mmCIF file of C-alpha atoms and ligand atoms in Angstrom:
data_model
loop_
_atom_site.group_PDB
_atom_site.id
_atom_site.type_symbol
_atom_site.label_atom_id
_atom_site.label_comp_id
_atom_site.label_asym_id
_atom_site.label_seq_id
_atom_site.Cartn_x
_atom_site.Cartn_y
_atom_site.Cartn_z
ATOM 1 C CA MET A 1 67.879 46.852 162.794
ATOM 2 C CA LYS A 2 64.557 47.377 161.009
ATOM 3 C CA GLU A 3 61.909 44.625 161.067
ATOM 4 C CA ASN A 4 62.253 44.094 157.322
ATOM 5 C CA ASP A 5 65.993 43.599 157.587
ATOM 6 C CA LEU A 6 65.437 41.011 160.302
ATOM 7 C CA PHE A 7 62.941 39.169 158.078
ATOM 8 C CA GLU A 8 65.511 39.348 155.279
ATOM 9 C CA GLN A 9 68.208 37.923 157.557
ATOM 10 C CA ALA A 10 65.916 35.083 158.661
ATOM 11 C CA MET A 11 64.901 34.297 155.070
ATOM 12 C CA GLU A 12 68.522 34.212 153.993
ATOM 13 C CA MET A 13 69.405 31.829 156.829
ATOM 14 C CA ALA A 14 66.360 29.654 156.159
ATOM 15 C CA ASN A 15 66.930 29.397 152.419
ATOM 16 C CA ALA A 16 70.645 28.626 152.541
ATOM 17 C CA TYR A 17 69.738 24.965 151.854
ATOM 18 C CA ARG A 18 68.780 25.945 148.304
ATOM 19 C CA GLN A 19 72.417 26.609 147.603
ATOM 20 C CA SER A 20 73.987 23.748 149.509
ATOM 21 C CA LEU A 21 71.655 20.836 148.747
ATOM 22 C CA PRO A 22 71.842 20.915 144.921
ATOM 23 C CA LEU A 23 75.629 20.778 145.157
ATOM 24 C CA LEU A 24 75.580 17.994 147.756
ATOM 25 C CA ALA A 25 73.060 16.001 145.713
ATOM 26 C CA ALA A 26 75.305 16.358 142.658
ATOM 27 C CA ILE A 27 78.210 15.012 144.717
ATOM 28 C CA GLU A 28 76.109 12.170 146.094
ATOM 29 C CA ILE A 29 74.808 10.916 142.748
ATOM 30 C CA GLY A 30 78.360 11.039 141.360
ATOM 31 C CA LEU A 31 77.691 13.770 138.796
ATOM 32 C CA PHE A 32 81.243 15.095 138.758
ATOM 33 C CA ASP A 33 82.733 11.586 138.518
ATOM 34 C CA VAL A 34 80.695 10.746 135.412
ATOM 35 C CA LEU A 35 80.256 14.065 133.598
ATOM 36 C CA ARG A 36 83.746 14.173 132.095
ATOM 37 C CA GLY A 37 84.893 14.476 128.498
ATOM 38 C CA GLU A 38 82.246 15.157 125.841
ATOM 39 C CA PRO A 39 79.154 17.208 126.873
ATOM 40 C CA GLN A 40 76.181 14.935 127.549
ATOM 41 C CA THR A 41 72.408 15.129 127.305
ATOM 42 C CA PRO A 42 70.416 14.671 130.536
ATOM 43 C CA GLU A 43 69.114 11.391 129.065
ATOM 44 C CA ALA A 44 72.587 9.892 128.518
ATOM 45 C CA LEU A 45 73.862 11.238 131.806
ATOM 46 C CA GLY A 46 70.757 10.029 133.635
ATOM 47 C CA ARG A 47 71.365 6.493 132.310
ATOM 48 C CA ALA A 48 74.986 6.588 133.431
ATOM 49 C CA LEU A 49 74.012 7.842 136.900
ATOM 50 C CA SER A 50 70.827 5.767 137.253
ATOM 51 C CA VAL A 51 68.681 8.859 137.829
ATOM 52 C CA GLY A 52 65.685 10.276 135.979
ATOM 53 C CA PRO A 53 66.561 12.710 133.146
ATOM 54 C CA ARG A 54 63.867 15.331 133.811
ATOM 55 C CA ARG A 55 64.821 16.094 137.398
ATOM 56 C CA LEU A 56 68.489 15.802 136.495
ATOM 57 C CA ARG A 57 68.049 18.447 133.790
ATOM 58 C CA ILE A 58 66.444 20.805 136.316
ATOM 59 C CA LEU A 59 69.340 20.271 138.727
ATOM 60 C CA LEU A 60 71.872 20.807 135.935
ATOM 61 C CA ASP A 61 70.245 24.114 134.955
ATOM 62 C CA LEU A 62 70.564 25.379 138.520
ATOM 63 C CA LEU A 63 74.190 24.216 138.768
ATOM 64 C CA ALA A 64 74.804 25.975 135.444
ATOM 65 C CA TRP A 65 73.458 29.183 136.978
ATOM 66 C CA HIS A 66 76.031 28.807 139.761
ATOM 67 C CA GLY A 67 78.749 28.226 137.165
ATOM 68 C CA LEU A 68 79.617 24.637 138.113
ATOM 69 C CA VAL A 69 78.430 23.202 134.822
ATOM 70 C CA VAL A 70 77.961 24.704 131.369
ATOM 71 C CA ARG A 71 75.087 24.062 128.935
ATOM 72 C CA GLU A 72 75.279 24.175 125.194
ATOM 73 C CA LYS A 73 72.573 23.007 122.809
ATOM 74 C CA GLY A 74 70.925 20.831 125.465
ATOM 75 C CA ARG A 75 74.164 19.124 126.472
ATOM 76 C CA TYR A 76 75.961 19.679 129.757
ATOM 77 C CA ALA A 77 79.597 19.567 130.841
ATOM 78 C CA VAL A 78 81.506 20.411 134.018
ATOM 79 C CA ALA A 79 82.634 24.045 133.685
ATOM 80 C CA ALA A 80 86.338 24.315 132.832
ATOM 81 C CA PRO A 81 87.526 25.865 136.152
ATOM 82 C CA TRP A 82 85.869 22.992 138.086
ATOM 83 C CA LEU A 83 87.333 20.171 135.976
ATOM 84 C CA PRO A 84 90.709 19.909 137.790
ATOM 85 C CA LEU A 85 89.014 20.224 141.196
ATOM 86 C CA THR A 86 86.649 17.351 140.450
ATOM 87 C CA GLU A 87 89.184 15.060 138.742
ATOM 88 C CA PRO A 88 88.256 11.576 140.057
ATOM 89 C CA ALA A 89 91.898 10.434 140.232
ATOM 90 C CA ARG A 90 92.809 13.278 142.578
ATOM 91 C CA THR A 91 92.632 12.250 146.263
ATOM 92 C CA ASP A 92 91.719 15.727 147.544
ATOM 93 C CA ASN A 93 89.049 16.414 144.921
ATOM 94 C CA LEU A 94 85.802 18.237 145.620
ATOM 95 C CA GLN A 95 83.911 14.952 145.974
ATOM 96 C CA ALA A 96 86.257 13.912 148.809
ATOM 97 C CA ARG A 97 86.205 17.317 150.480
ATOM 98 C CA LEU A 98 82.414 17.478 150.507
ATOM 99 C CA ALA A 99 81.740 13.841 151.449
ATOM 100 C CA HIS A 100 81.458 14.770 155.107
ATOM 101 C CA ALA A 101 79.049 17.623 154.322
ATOM 102 C CA THR A 102 76.749 15.336 152.314
ATOM 103 C CA SER A 103 76.206 13.023 155.276
ATOM 104 C CA ASN A 104 76.031 15.821 157.867
ATOM 105 C CA ALA A 105 73.395 17.700 155.895
ATOM 106 C CA LYS A 106 71.109 14.687 156.205
ATOM 107 C CA SER A 107 71.394 14.546 159.977
ATOM 108 C CA TRP A 108 71.011 18.325 160.316
ATOM 109 C CA PHE A 109 67.656 18.031 158.610
ATOM 110 C CA ARG A 110 66.570 15.886 161.534
ATOM 111 C CA LEU A 111 67.882 18.313 164.146
ATOM 112 C CA ALA A 112 64.404 19.079 165.543
ATOM 113 C CA ASP A 113 63.740 15.304 165.885
ATOM 114 C CA ALA A 114 67.060 14.855 167.680
ATOM 115 C CA LEU A 115 66.156 17.700 170.070
ATOM 116 C CA ARG A 116 62.696 16.295 170.776
ATOM 117 C CA ALA A 117 63.950 12.729 171.278
ATOM 118 C CA ASP A 118 67.059 14.006 173.116
ATOM 119 C CA ARG A 119 69.291 11.603 171.241
ATOM 120 C CA PRO A 120 71.276 11.653 167.992
ATOM 121 C CA ALA A 121 69.440 11.529 164.693
ATOM 122 C CA PRO A 122 69.366 7.832 163.714
ATOM 123 C CA GLU A 123 72.307 7.007 161.463
ATOM 124 C CA LEU A 124 71.455 6.744 157.773
ATOM 125 C CA PRO A 125 73.094 4.128 155.603
ATOM 126 C CA PRO A 126 75.793 5.565 153.328
ATOM 127 C CA PRO A 127 74.557 6.285 149.787
ATOM 128 C CA ALA A 128 73.837 3.066 147.943
ATOM 129 C CA ARG A 129 75.790 4.087 144.840
ATOM 130 C CA ASP A 130 79.137 3.128 146.320
ATOM 131 C CA PRO A 131 79.250 2.953 150.132
ATOM 132 C CA GLU A 132 82.999 2.239 150.144
ATOM 133 C CA LEU A 133 83.738 5.238 147.967
ATOM 134 C CA PHE A 134 81.700 7.344 150.370
ATOM 135 C CA ILE A 135 83.746 6.174 153.404
ATOM 136 C CA ARG A 136 87.026 6.576 151.504
ATOM 137 C CA ASN A 137 86.025 10.117 150.531
ATOM 138 C CA PHE A 138 85.075 10.915 154.123
ATOM 139 C CA HIS A 139 88.516 9.883 155.377
ATOM 140 C CA ARG A 140 90.365 11.489 152.506
ATOM 141 C CA SER A 141 88.637 14.802 153.185
ATOM 142 C CA LEU A 142 89.495 14.632 156.904
ATOM 143 C CA GLY A 143 93.033 13.526 156.082
ATOM 144 C CA THR A 144 93.640 16.396 153.659
ATOM 145 C CA ARG A 145 92.600 18.964 156.242
ATOM 146 C CA GLY A 146 94.488 17.285 159.101
ATOM 147 C CA LEU A 147 97.632 16.953 157.040
ATOM 148 C CA GLU A 148 97.673 20.718 156.351
ATOM 149 C CA ILE A 149 97.467 21.434 160.075
ATOM 150 C CA ILE A 150 100.173 18.956 161.098
ATOM 151 C CA ARG A 151 102.535 20.426 158.490
ATOM 152 C CA LYS A 152 102.143 23.793 160.251
ATOM 153 C CA LEU A 153 102.896 22.308 163.685
ATOM 154 C CA ILE A 154 105.541 19.724 163.108
ATOM 155 C CA ASP A 155 108.581 21.970 163.640
ATOM 156 C CA ASP A 156 107.461 22.513 167.239
ATOM 157 C CA ILE A 157 107.428 18.785 168.014
ATOM 158 C CA SER A 158 110.783 17.081 168.598
ATOM 159 C CA LEU A 159 110.968 13.339 168.671
ATOM 160 C CA PRO A 160 113.837 10.866 169.141
ATOM 161 C CA PRO A 161 115.254 9.308 165.932
ATOM 162 C CA GLY A 162 113.266 6.264 164.842
ATOM 163 C CA ALA A 163 110.298 7.434 166.928
ATOM 164 C CA LYS A 164 107.301 5.156 167.353
ATOM 165 C CA LEU A 165 103.976 6.907 166.812
ATOM 166 C CA LEU A 166 100.468 5.831 167.693
ATOM 167 C CA ASP A 167 97.610 7.492 165.818
ATOM 168 C CA VAL A 168 94.435 6.821 167.814
ATOM 169 C CA GLY A 169 91.331 6.971 165.607
ATOM 170 C CA GLY A 170 93.721 7.930 162.847
ATOM 171 C CA GLY A 171 91.348 7.271 159.942
ATOM 172 C CA PHE A 172 93.507 6.676 156.865
ATOM 173 C CA GLY A 173 96.743 7.661 158.630
ATOM 174 C CA ASP A 174 97.366 10.938 156.831
ATOM 175 C CA LEU A 175 98.182 12.941 159.948
ATOM 176 C CA CYS A 176 101.324 10.989 160.782
ATOM 177 C CA ARG A 177 102.738 11.368 157.263
ATOM 178 C CA PRO A 178 104.745 14.554 157.986
ATOM 179 C CA PHE A 179 106.496 12.711 160.863
ATOM 180 C CA LEU A 180 107.319 9.722 158.640
ATOM 181 C CA GLU A 181 108.602 12.075 155.920
ATOM 182 C CA ARG A 182 110.805 13.950 158.402
ATOM 183 C CA ASP A 183 112.371 10.801 159.837
ATOM 184 C CA PRO A 184 112.688 7.800 157.476
ATOM 185 C CA GLN A 185 113.208 5.498 160.500
ATOM 186 C CA ALA A 186 110.012 6.578 162.262
ATOM 187 C CA THR A 187 107.025 4.203 162.284
ATOM 188 C CA THR A 188 103.342 4.538 163.108
ATOM 189 C CA CYS A 189 100.707 2.271 164.489
ATOM 190 C CA LEU A 190 97.267 3.346 163.331
ATOM 191 C CA PHE A 191 94.447 2.261 165.648
ATOM 192 C CA ASP A 192 90.942 2.569 164.267
ATOM 193 C CA SER A 193 87.787 0.525 163.821
ATOM 194 C CA PRO A 194 88.278 -2.672 161.780
ATOM 195 C CA ALA A 195 85.995 -1.268 159.033
ATOM 196 C CA THR A 196 88.201 1.806 158.702
ATOM 197 C CA THR A 197 91.586 0.061 158.878
ATOM 198 C CA ALA A 198 90.433 -2.417 156.200
ATOM 199 C CA LEU A 199 89.906 0.510 153.811
ATOM 200 C CA ALA A 200 92.965 2.411 155.053
ATOM 201 C CA GLU A 201 95.289 -0.419 153.970
ATOM 202 C CA LYS A 202 94.991 0.393 150.267
ATOM 203 C CA HIS A 203 95.491 4.121 150.864
ATOM 204 C CA ILE A 204 98.609 3.372 152.916
ATOM 205 C CA ARG A 205 100.002 1.073 150.206
ATOM 206 C CA ASP A 206 99.282 3.726 147.541
ATOM 207 C CA LEU A 207 101.299 6.208 149.604
ATOM 208 C CA GLY A 208 104.205 3.742 149.657
ATOM 209 C CA LEU A 209 104.098 3.577 153.469
ATOM 210 C CA GLY A 210 103.151 -0.098 153.732
ATOM 211 C CA GLY A 211 106.133 -1.141 155.856
ATOM 212 C CA ARG A 212 106.095 1.847 158.205
ATOM 213 C CA LEU A 213 102.431 2.411 158.895
ATOM 214 C CA LYS A 214 100.835 -0.620 160.504
ATOM 215 C CA THR A 215 97.172 -0.808 161.401
ATOM 216 C CA ILE A 216 95.321 -2.286 164.355
ATOM 217 C CA GLY A 217 91.568 -2.683 164.017
ATOM 218 C CA GLY A 218 89.652 -2.439 167.291
ATOM 219 C CA ASP A 219 87.760 -0.240 169.717
ATOM 220 C CA PHE A 220 90.168 2.101 171.483
ATOM 221 C CA ILE A 221 87.691 2.660 174.324
ATOM 222 C CA ALA A 222 87.047 -1.002 175.099
ATOM 223 C CA ASP A 223 90.109 -2.870 173.802
ATOM 224 C CA PRO A 224 93.690 -2.880 175.065
ATOM 225 C CA ILE A 225 96.087 -0.533 173.235
ATOM 226 C CA PRO A 226 99.761 -1.481 172.820
ATOM 227 C CA GLY A 227 102.500 0.530 174.549
ATOM 228 C CA GLY A 228 105.942 2.108 174.156
ATOM 229 C CA PHE A 229 105.034 5.053 171.886
ATOM 230 C CA ASP A 230 107.055 8.289 171.671
ATOM 231 C CA LEU A 231 104.152 10.292 170.277
ATOM 232 C CA ILE A 232 100.447 9.594 170.528
ATOM 233 C CA ILE A 233 98.242 11.523 168.113
ATOM 234 C CA LEU A 234 94.645 12.060 169.190
ATOM 235 C CA SER A 235 93.112 14.223 166.520
ATOM 236 C CA SER A 236 89.391 14.999 166.334
ATOM 237 C CA ILE A 237 88.499 12.250 168.794
ATOM 238 C CA LEU A 238 87.637 13.870 172.136
ATOM 239 C CA HIS A 239 84.669 15.716 170.608
ATOM 240 C CA ILE A 240 82.959 12.366 169.926
ATOM 241 C CA TYR A 241 82.757 11.452 173.623
ATOM 242 C CA ASP A 242 81.734 12.826 177.031
ATOM 243 C CA GLU A 243 84.045 13.994 179.795
ATOM 244 C CA THR A 244 84.129 10.702 181.740
ATOM 245 C CA THR A 245 85.032 8.683 178.635
ATOM 246 C CA ASN A 246 87.660 11.227 177.597
ATOM 247 C CA LEU A 247 89.339 11.236 181.020
ATOM 248 C CA ALA A 248 89.476 7.434 180.996
ATOM 249 C CA LEU A 249 90.891 7.438 177.442
ATOM 250 C CA LEU A 250 93.582 9.996 178.285
ATOM 251 C CA ARG A 251 94.580 7.950 181.350
ATOM 252 C CA LYS A 252 94.678 4.761 179.260
ATOM 253 C CA LEU A 253 96.873 6.458 176.643
ATOM 254 C CA GLY A 254 99.291 7.446 179.406
ATOM 255 C CA GLY A 255 99.852 3.691 179.773
ATOM 256 C CA SER A 256 100.650 3.425 176.049
ATOM 257 C CA ALA A 257 103.286 6.180 176.075
ATOM 258 C CA ALA A 258 107.011 5.473 176.430
ATOM 259 C CA PRO A 259 108.743 7.189 179.400
ATOM 260 C CA SER A 260 108.704 10.903 178.439
ATOM 261 C CA GLY A 261 106.390 10.062 175.543
ATOM 262 C CA GLN A 262 104.245 12.893 174.238
ATOM 263 C CA ILE A 263 100.612 13.316 173.286
ATOM 264 C CA LEU A 264 99.387 15.616 170.529
ATOM 265 C CA ILE A 265 95.741 16.593 170.687
ATOM 266 C CA ARG A 266 93.980 18.436 167.941
ATOM 267 C CA GLU A 267 90.451 19.664 168.469
ATOM 268 C CA ILE A 268 87.877 22.100 167.159
ATOM 269 C CA ALA A 269 88.239 25.544 168.739
ATOM 270 C CA ILE A 270 85.493 27.037 170.886
ATOM 271 C CA THR A 271 85.793 29.693 173.578
ATOM 272 C CA ASP A 272 85.326 28.899 177.290
ATOM 273 C CA THR A 273 82.054 30.847 177.221
ATOM 274 C CA ALA A 274 80.829 29.179 173.976
ATOM 275 C CA ASP A 275 80.417 32.500 172.147
ATOM 276 C CA GLY A 276 82.509 31.656 169.104
ATOM 277 C CA PRO A 277 84.029 31.097 166.680
ATOM 278 C CA LEU A 278 81.062 30.270 164.449
ATOM 279 C CA SER A 279 82.853 27.136 163.165
ATOM 280 C CA GLY A 280 83.107 25.826 166.762
ATOM 281 C CA LEU A 281 79.450 26.540 167.560
ATOM 282 C CA GLU A 282 78.326 24.811 164.365
ATOM 283 C CA PHE A 283 80.636 21.906 165.084
ATOM 284 C CA ALA A 284 79.212 21.460 168.595
ATOM 285 C CA LEU A 285 75.727 21.240 167.086
ATOM 286 C CA ASN A 286 77.019 18.707 164.578
ATOM 287 C CA MET A 287 78.165 16.537 167.478
ATOM 288 C CA ALA A 288 74.839 17.060 169.275
ATOM 289 C CA VAL A 289 72.912 15.733 166.288
ATOM 290 C CA ASN A 290 75.329 12.954 165.308
ATOM 291 C CA THR A 291 76.705 11.506 168.546
ATOM 292 C CA ALA A 292 75.354 10.252 171.870
ATOM 293 C CA ALA A 293 77.451 12.568 174.038
ATOM 294 C CA GLY A 294 79.874 14.557 171.839
ATOM 295 C CA ASP A 295 80.531 18.294 172.043
ATOM 296 C CA ALA A 296 83.163 20.904 171.187
ATOM 297 C CA TYR A 297 85.507 21.357 174.147
ATOM 298 C CA PRO A 298 87.542 24.531 174.821
ATOM 299 C CA SER A 299 91.308 24.036 174.977
ATOM 300 C CA ALA A 300 91.441 25.049 178.671
ATOM 301 C CA ARG A 301 89.107 22.175 179.515
ATOM 302 C CA VAL A 302 91.110 19.608 177.543
ATOM 303 C CA ARG A 303 94.307 20.895 179.133
ATOM 304 C CA GLN A 304 92.701 20.315 182.547
ATOM 305 C CA TRP A 305 91.718 16.767 181.544
ATOM 306 C CA LEU A 306 95.293 16.080 180.430
ATOM 307 C CA GLU A 307 96.681 17.286 183.748
ATOM 308 C CA GLN A 308 94.067 15.318 185.697
ATOM 309 C CA SER A 309 94.921 12.142 183.792
ATOM 310 C CA GLY A 310 98.670 12.134 184.359
ATOM 311 C CA TRP A 311 100.133 14.303 181.581
ATOM 312 C CA ARG A 312 102.375 17.285 182.329
ATOM 313 C CA ASP A 313 104.076 20.260 180.601
ATOM 314 C CA VAL A 314 100.947 20.795 178.530
ATOM 315 C CA TYR A 315 101.113 23.723 176.153
ATOM 316 C CA GLU A 316 99.270 24.995 173.106
ATOM 317 C CA LEU A 317 100.932 24.910 169.678
ATOM 318 C CA ASP A 318 100.148 27.447 166.999
ATOM 319 C CA ALA A 319 97.763 25.631 164.650
ATOM 320 C CA GLY A 320 97.646 28.745 162.448
ATOM 321 C CA ASP A 321 93.872 28.544 162.140
ATOM 322 C CA GLU A 322 91.170 29.971 164.400
ATOM 323 C CA ALA A 323 88.953 26.933 163.826
ATOM 324 C CA THR A 324 91.284 24.430 165.450
ATOM 325 C CA TYR A 325 93.742 24.133 168.337
ATOM 326 C CA ALA A 326 96.515 21.736 169.225
ATOM 327 C CA LEU A 327 97.909 20.777 172.634
ATOM 328 C CA LEU A 328 101.135 18.931 173.316
ATOM 329 C CA GLY A 329 101.730 17.162 176.618
ATOM 330 C CA ARG A 330 104.328 14.819 178.082
ATOM 331 C CA LYS A 331 103.871 11.702 180.175
ATOM 332 C CA ALA A 332 104.327 12.511 183.840
ATOM 333 C CA GLY A 333 107.265 11.083 185.823
HETATM 334 C C1 SAM B 1 86.588 12.358 163.234
HETATM 335 S S1 SAM B 1 87.531 11.008 162.697
HETATM 336 C C2 SAM B 1 89.185 11.625 162.965
HETATM 337 C C3 SAM B 1 90.183 11.013 162.013
HETATM 338 C C4 SAM B 1 91.582 11.588 162.143
HETATM 339 N N1 SAM B 1 92.124 11.381 163.465
HETATM 340 C C5 SAM B 1 91.607 13.050 161.783
HETATM 341 O O1 SAM B 1 91.844 13.896 162.644
HETATM 342 O O2 SAM B 1 91.405 13.364 160.598
HETATM 343 C C6 SAM B 1 87.328 9.878 164.025
HETATM 344 C C7 SAM B 1 87.983 8.543 163.778
HETATM 345 O O3 SAM B 1 87.983 7.820 165.012
HETATM 346 C C8 SAM B 1 87.519 6.495 164.777
HETATM 347 N N2 SAM B 1 86.905 6.049 166.039
HETATM 348 C C9 SAM B 1 85.999 6.708 166.809
HETATM 349 N N3 SAM B 1 85.717 6.006 167.926
HETATM 350 C C10 SAM B 1 86.453 4.880 167.853
HETATM 351 C C11 SAM B 1 86.617 3.768 168.720
HETATM 352 N N4 SAM B 1 85.963 3.683 169.895
HETATM 353 N N5 SAM B 1 87.500 2.791 168.363
HETATM 354 C C12 SAM B 1 88.172 2.866 167.165
HETATM 355 N N6 SAM B 1 88.063 3.914 166.319
HETATM 356 C C13 SAM B 1 87.208 4.889 166.652
HETATM 357 C C14 SAM B 1 86.575 6.608 163.605
HETATM 358 O O4 SAM B 1 86.467 5.369 162.921
HETATM 359 C C15 SAM B 1 87.253 7.686 162.765
HETATM 360 O O5 SAM B 1 88.191 7.139 161.877
#
């Protein structure tokens, strides 16, 4: 490659923030939640969003260039194709899907600090506008993605009728929904932090699953976990912790499984030699900047941990997506 092309490549990488940050700022200030109906002036919109009109107008002009909003006679509106995607009543709207990206972008900006201090970037408070909405959006975006993956896998997982499921760090409980839909007698216990389960309750009621999806608020590393479960779901959890913690957790979950109970692990894919895919490499860096000891772990390593911690018959399911993998194991003996 010529020197100029390399400079071009570096400039393109370096300036990618100019595309992502205006969109993430728009999400964070609630632009798409408020800019509905009649086109609005920056002044009126600024009042509704509690932001200054001059800078807002400059942001709106850039978003208009990208086609997310339209401008006519000094008034702005969400562009027609983006209206259904940003509908506030929709649980999988753009605001929910990008909630995770808005908070990650802030820690990635402190990546050099995290490297120098050799610890995660200090956690920032959620945006002041509506911290609860931010957390709900975070879980709804994870849930939407997880639900898609479980729907692809479920036919390969047989469970006894009326199975009892445990979703460890299950967020809002979306991942167990396909199992509850398949078997009307099945039930789930969702174990997550008290802050998360408190918010999950409403989501669960809205889904009409109140009686069949119970929550336990606690710390699954430190606190006891109940037992007798036919399927334990551990999705996007191992990457938060280090090897020692993960081995102890997998052993502990063996104690929570019924005889012949199964464990379903879903994780972010990365090769054994950490040379791809790009999504896995970026994810590992996300864990490096956001957690004390997290990482992306190749499936062969997690399979080894499962076998070391008393699970057997471990095999990989087809997650139908190169960015993620799923392992199913059974409680030994
Ligand atoms: C990355 S999210 C995964 C959510 C869901 N399992 C999924 O795949 O979409 C991690 C979840 O684990 C929870 N969590 C992490 N460590 C925990 C702990 N020690 N005790 C309880 N919950 C924890 C977080 O609150 C969060 O809901």
